[in-house]
Amino acid sequence: MPFNILYRSSRFFFLTCLFHCIAAPLYKVTLPDFFLADQFTSQVQALRSLEFYICYYGWADVAHRSNKCNSYNVYTVFSFIVAVIPYMSRLLQCLRRLFEEKDPIQGWNGLKYFITIVAVCMKTAMLLKGNEDKLGWKISAWIFSVTAAVVGTYWDLVYDWGLLNRKSKNRWLRDKLLVPEKKIYFIAIALNILLRFAWMQTVLGGFKSLHTHASTTFVACLEIIRRGIWNFFRLENEHLNNVGKYRAFKSVPMPFNYDEDEDKDD
């Protein structure tokens, strides 16, 4: 909707960030760009549902409720592509920051997303090709999935949230906290770990009492909840880092025009 109503500037800002995510690593990476890309890594199942929607209503026999999508090679290929795109976007963003900022942390962060890409591909291949009962596929999916979960959990807590610092004056947290109740942070840590490993149920075979698709939907909803919790503490840590290093406006550009404000002052 290009009309100048209902916060057009916000829509344009969102679309600009979205384009930067898709076109990574062609643009300088700012916080809104990698923050949005992180959101999409938690929306893989939603993107796959959109793919299934297009296939089911576009090619399948809806009147007879027949589902032959898994038999199409194109659908199988896109199942991999759709799942990999969000993580690949973050990987390319990390590589861009690695070469620009010369920060080795970005290289390790990129490796984290690469491991996740391998884990997602292994799990997808196992489920789509009917290899759940083949020991080799199951062990491979297990190894990469557990590795991705452990590394991702550690990165969330230590680097994204800045917690688990045993030398901090707030033991196992960080020196500066915006939430007065320290127990909130420990609850968030426990929930993040629990919800991070909840999606491992899809590798183990799902919840036995639920249908396969119901189990996948349930786990996807838990991941969205985890991402919502992650968002709060990630932004808190970013804010404290920016204020501490006097770089709030440089690292987090705001969607308004500085020149107009200066002209008004003059």
mmCIF file with all atom_site columns, C-alpha atoms in Angstrom, residues 73-174:
data_model
loop_
_atom_site.group_PDB
_atom_site.id
_atom_site.type_symbol
_atom_site.label_atom_id
_atom_site.label_alt_id
_atom_site.label_comp_id
_atom_site.label_asym_id
_atom_site.label_entity_id
_atom_site.label_seq_id
_atom_site.pdbx_PDB_ins_code
_atom_site.Cartn_x
_atom_site.Cartn_y
_atom_site.Cartn_z
_atom_site.occupancy
_atom_site.B_iso_or_equiv
_atom_site.pdbx_formal_charge
_atom_site.auth_seq_id
_atom_site.auth_comp_id
_atom_site.auth_asym_id
_atom_site.auth_atom_id
_atom_site.pdbx_PDB_model_num
ATOM 1   C CA . ASN A 1 73  ? 10.675 -33.012 -6.894 1.00 0.00 ? 73  ASN A CA 1
ATOM 2   C CA . VAL A 1 74  ? 10.193 -29.259 -7.108 1.00 0.00 ? 74  VAL A CA 1
ATOM 3   C CA . TYR A 1 75  ? 8.374  -29.244 -3.776 1.00 0.00 ? 75  TYR A CA 1
ATOM 4   C CA . THR A 1 76  ? 11.168 -31.258 -2.161 1.00 0.00 ? 76  THR A CA 1
ATOM 5   C CA . VAL A 1 77  ? 13.843 -28.898 -3.471 1.00 0.00 ? 77  VAL A CA 1
ATOM 6   C CA . PHE A 1 78  ? 11.966 -25.842 -2.250 1.00 0.00 ? 78  PHE A CA 1
ATOM 7   C CA . SER A 1 79  ? 11.523 -27.456 1.173  1.00 0.00 ? 79  SER A CA 1
ATOM 8   C CA . PHE A 1 80  ? 15.291 -27.256 1.514  1.00 0.00 ? 80  PHE A CA 1
ATOM 9   C CA . ILE A 1 81  ? 15.565 -23.773 0.001  1.00 0.00 ? 81  ILE A CA 1
ATOM 10  C CA . VAL A 1 82  ? 12.811 -22.255 2.148  1.00 0.00 ? 82  VAL A CA 1
ATOM 11  C CA . ALA A 1 83  ? 14.355 -23.676 5.326  1.00 0.00 ? 83  ALA A CA 1
ATOM 12  C CA . VAL A 1 84  ? 17.885 -22.550 4.474  1.00 0.00 ? 84  VAL A CA 1
ATOM 13  C CA . ILE A 1 85  ? 17.223 -18.976 3.251  1.00 0.00 ? 85  ILE A CA 1
ATOM 14  C CA . PRO A 1 86  ? 16.806 -17.328 6.717  1.00 0.00 ? 86  PRO A CA 1
ATOM 15  C CA . TYR A 1 87  ? 19.963 -18.961 8.102  1.00 0.00 ? 87  TYR A CA 1
ATOM 16  C CA . MET A 1 88  ? 21.902 -18.262 4.907  1.00 0.00 ? 88  MET A CA 1
ATOM 17  C CA . SER A 1 89  ? 20.926 -14.592 5.149  1.00 0.00 ? 89  SER A CA 1
ATOM 18  C CA . ARG A 1 90  ? 22.343 -14.409 8.677  1.00 0.00 ? 90  ARG A CA 1
ATOM 19  C CA . LEU A 1 91  ? 25.477 -16.301 7.616  1.00 0.00 ? 91  LEU A CA 1
ATOM 20  C CA . LEU A 1 92  ? 26.147 -13.811 4.810  1.00 0.00 ? 92  LEU A CA 1
ATOM 21  C CA . GLN A 1 93  ? 25.504 -10.888 7.147  1.00 0.00 ? 93  GLN A CA 1
ATOM 22  C CA . CYS A 1 94  ? 28.055 -12.292 9.600  1.00 0.00 ? 94  CYS A CA 1
ATOM 23  C CA . LEU A 1 95  ? 30.620 -12.689 6.819  1.00 0.00 ? 95  LEU A CA 1
ATOM 24  C CA . ARG A 1 96  ? 30.021 -9.102  5.714  1.00 0.00 ? 96  ARG A CA 1
ATOM 25  C CA . ARG A 1 97  ? 30.605 -7.835  9.258  1.00 0.00 ? 97  ARG A CA 1
ATOM 26  C CA . LEU A 1 98  ? 33.656 -10.082 9.612  1.00 0.00 ? 98  LEU A CA 1
ATOM 27  C CA . PHE A 1 99  ? 35.367 -8.505  6.594  1.00 0.00 ? 99  PHE A CA 1
ATOM 28  C CA . GLU A 1 100 ? 34.277 -4.955  7.456  1.00 0.00 ? 100 GLU A CA 1
ATOM 29  C CA . GLU A 1 101 ? 34.783 -4.899  11.208 1.00 0.00 ? 101 GLU A CA 1
ATOM 30  C CA . LYS A 1 102 ? 37.595 -7.474  11.405 1.00 0.00 ? 102 LYS A CA 1
ATOM 31  C CA . ASP A 1 103 ? 35.799 -8.967  14.393 1.00 0.00 ? 103 ASP A CA 1
ATOM 32  C CA . PRO A 1 104 ? 36.476 -12.714 14.780 1.00 0.00 ? 104 PRO A CA 1
ATOM 33  C CA . ILE A 1 105 ? 33.285 -13.052 16.841 1.00 0.00 ? 105 ILE A CA 1
ATOM 34  C CA . GLN A 1 106 ? 31.312 -12.551 13.629 1.00 0.00 ? 106 GLN A CA 1
ATOM 35  C CA . GLY A 1 107 ? 33.168 -15.468 12.076 1.00 0.00 ? 107 GLY A CA 1
ATOM 36  C CA . TRP A 1 108 ? 32.197 -17.742 14.958 1.00 0.00 ? 108 TRP A CA 1
ATOM 37  C CA . ASN A 1 109 ? 28.633 -16.467 14.706 1.00 0.00 ? 109 ASN A CA 1
ATOM 38  C CA . GLY A 1 110 ? 28.614 -17.327 11.007 1.00 0.00 ? 110 GLY A CA 1
ATOM 39  C CA . LEU A 1 111 ? 29.899 -20.822 11.826 1.00 0.00 ? 111 LEU A CA 1
ATOM 40  C CA . LYS A 1 112 ? 26.963 -21.215 14.207 1.00 0.00 ? 112 LYS A CA 1
ATOM 41  C CA . TYR A 1 113 ? 24.508 -20.539 11.387 1.00 0.00 ? 113 TYR A CA 1
ATOM 42  C CA . PHE A 1 114 ? 26.409 -22.849 9.038  1.00 0.00 ? 114 PHE A CA 1
ATOM 43  C CA . ILE A 1 115 ? 26.054 -25.713 11.539 1.00 0.00 ? 115 ILE A CA 1
ATOM 44  C CA . THR A 1 116 ? 22.355 -24.914 11.820 1.00 0.00 ? 116 THR A CA 1
ATOM 45  C CA . ILE A 1 117 ? 21.990 -25.031 8.029  1.00 0.00 ? 117 ILE A CA 1
ATOM 46  C CA . VAL A 1 118 ? 23.557 -28.494 7.948  1.00 0.00 ? 118 VAL A CA 1
ATOM 47  C CA . ALA A 1 119 ? 21.311 -29.657 10.816 1.00 0.00 ? 119 ALA A CA 1
ATOM 48  C CA . VAL A 1 120 ? 18.159 -28.367 9.093  1.00 0.00 ? 120 VAL A CA 1
ATOM 49  C CA . CYS A 1 121 ? 19.124 -30.012 5.791  1.00 0.00 ? 121 CYS A CA 1
ATOM 50  C CA . MET A 1 122 ? 19.871 -33.328 7.495  1.00 0.00 ? 122 MET A CA 1
ATOM 51  C CA . LYS A 1 123 ? 16.575 -33.278 9.368  1.00 0.00 ? 123 LYS A CA 1
ATOM 52  C CA . THR A 1 124 ? 14.621 -32.288 6.242  1.00 0.00 ? 124 THR A CA 1
ATOM 53  C CA . ALA A 1 125 ? 16.237 -35.058 4.190  1.00 0.00 ? 125 ALA A CA 1
ATOM 54  C CA . MET A 1 126 ? 15.467 -37.579 6.914  1.00 0.00 ? 126 MET A CA 1
ATOM 55  C CA . LEU A 1 127 ? 11.786 -36.612 7.066  1.00 0.00 ? 127 LEU A CA 1
ATOM 56  C CA . LEU A 1 128 ? 11.094 -36.101 3.347  1.00 0.00 ? 128 LEU A CA 1
ATOM 57  C CA . LYS A 1 129 ? 12.899 -39.191 2.118  1.00 0.00 ? 129 LYS A CA 1
ATOM 58  C CA . GLY A 1 130 ? 11.382 -41.482 4.733  1.00 0.00 ? 130 GLY A CA 1
ATOM 59  C CA . ASN A 1 131 ? 14.725 -42.180 6.363  1.00 0.00 ? 131 ASN A CA 1
ATOM 60  C CA . GLU A 1 132 ? 13.469 -41.931 9.951  1.00 0.00 ? 132 GLU A CA 1
ATOM 61  C CA . ASP A 1 133 ? 14.138 -45.615 10.517 1.00 0.00 ? 133 ASP A CA 1
ATOM 62  C CA . LYS A 1 134 ? 17.605 -45.613 8.920  1.00 0.00 ? 134 LYS A CA 1
ATOM 63  C CA . LEU A 1 135 ? 20.194 -45.500 11.676 1.00 0.00 ? 135 LEU A CA 1
ATOM 64  C CA . GLY A 1 136 ? 22.813 -43.603 9.683  1.00 0.00 ? 136 GLY A CA 1
ATOM 65  C CA . TRP A 1 137 ? 20.483 -40.730 8.806  1.00 0.00 ? 137 TRP A CA 1
ATOM 66  C CA . LYS A 1 138 ? 19.122 -40.576 12.322 1.00 0.00 ? 138 LYS A CA 1
ATOM 67  C CA . ILE A 1 139 ? 22.580 -40.443 13.926 1.00 0.00 ? 139 ILE A CA 1
ATOM 68  C CA . SER A 1 140 ? 23.731 -37.719 11.503 1.00 0.00 ? 140 SER A CA 1
ATOM 69  C CA . ALA A 1 141 ? 20.609 -35.647 12.133 1.00 0.00 ? 141 ALA A CA 1
ATOM 70  C CA . TRP A 1 142 ? 21.058 -36.158 15.867 1.00 0.00 ? 142 TRP A CA 1
ATOM 71  C CA . ILE A 1 143 ? 24.701 -35.056 15.904 1.00 0.00 ? 143 ILE A CA 1
ATOM 72  C CA . PHE A 1 144 ? 24.200 -31.856 13.913 1.00 0.00 ? 144 PHE A CA 1
ATOM 73  C CA . SER A 1 145 ? 20.911 -30.983 15.624 1.00 0.00 ? 145 SER A CA 1
ATOM 74  C CA . VAL A 1 146 ? 22.332 -31.370 19.129 1.00 0.00 ? 146 VAL A CA 1
ATOM 75  C CA . THR A 1 147 ? 25.461 -29.408 18.150 1.00 0.00 ? 147 THR A CA 1
ATOM 76  C CA . ALA A 1 148 ? 23.373 -26.604 16.657 1.00 0.00 ? 148 ALA A CA 1
ATOM 77  C CA . ALA A 1 149 ? 21.132 -26.498 19.751 1.00 0.00 ? 149 ALA A CA 1
ATOM 78  C CA . VAL A 1 150 ? 24.053 -26.399 22.207 1.00 0.00 ? 150 VAL A CA 1
ATOM 79  C CA . VAL A 1 151 ? 25.992 -23.754 20.273 1.00 0.00 ? 151 VAL A CA 1
ATOM 80  C CA . GLY A 1 152 ? 22.858 -21.668 19.692 1.00 0.00 ? 152 GLY A CA 1
ATOM 81  C CA . THR A 1 153 ? 21.902 -21.785 23.379 1.00 0.00 ? 153 THR A CA 1
ATOM 82  C CA . TYR A 1 154 ? 25.391 -20.772 24.495 1.00 0.00 ? 154 TYR A CA 1
ATOM 83  C CA . TRP A 1 155 ? 25.455 -17.916 21.983 1.00 0.00 ? 155 TRP A CA 1
ATOM 84  C CA . ASP A 1 156 ? 22.025 -16.682 23.074 1.00 0.00 ? 156 ASP A CA 1
ATOM 85  C CA . LEU A 1 157 ? 22.966 -16.486 26.727 1.00 0.00 ? 157 LEU A CA 1
ATOM 86  C CA . VAL A 1 158 ? 26.588 -15.306 26.529 1.00 0.00 ? 158 VAL A CA 1
ATOM 87  C CA . TYR A 1 159 ? 26.805 -13.101 23.435 1.00 0.00 ? 159 TYR A CA 1
ATOM 88  C CA . ASP A 1 160 ? 23.251 -12.016 22.611 1.00 0.00 ? 160 ASP A CA 1
ATOM 89  C CA . TRP A 1 161 ? 22.114 -11.488 26.213 1.00 0.00 ? 161 TRP A CA 1
ATOM 90  C CA . GLY A 1 162 ? 25.518 -10.858 27.817 1.00 0.00 ? 162 GLY A CA 1
ATOM 91  C CA . LEU A 1 163 ? 24.718 -13.175 30.741 1.00 0.00 ? 163 LEU A CA 1
ATOM 92  C CA . LEU A 1 164 ? 26.493 -16.071 32.523 1.00 0.00 ? 164 LEU A CA 1
ATOM 93  C CA . ASN A 1 165 ? 29.321 -13.792 33.635 1.00 0.00 ? 165 ASN A CA 1
ATOM 94  C CA . ARG A 1 166 ? 30.512 -15.332 36.884 1.00 0.00 ? 166 ARG A CA 1
ATOM 95  C CA . LYS A 1 167 ? 32.765 -12.340 37.640 1.00 0.00 ? 167 LYS A CA 1
ATOM 96  C CA . SER A 1 168 ? 29.882 -9.887  37.396 1.00 0.00 ? 168 SER A CA 1
ATOM 97  C CA . LYS A 1 169 ? 28.652 -8.096  40.501 1.00 0.00 ? 169 LYS A CA 1
ATOM 98  C CA . ASN A 1 170 ? 25.324 -9.750  39.678 1.00 0.00 ? 170 ASN A CA 1
ATOM 99  C CA . ARG A 1 171 ? 26.697 -13.283 39.727 1.00 0.00 ? 171 ARG A CA 1
ATOM 100 C CA . TRP A 1 172 ? 26.037 -15.282 36.547 1.00 0.00 ? 172 TRP A CA 1
ATOM 101 C CA . LEU A 1 173 ? 24.264 -12.286 34.987 1.00 0.00 ? 173 LEU A CA 1
ATOM 102 C CA . ARG A 1 174 ? 25.892 -8.973  33.970 1.00 0.00 ? 174 ARG A CA 1
#
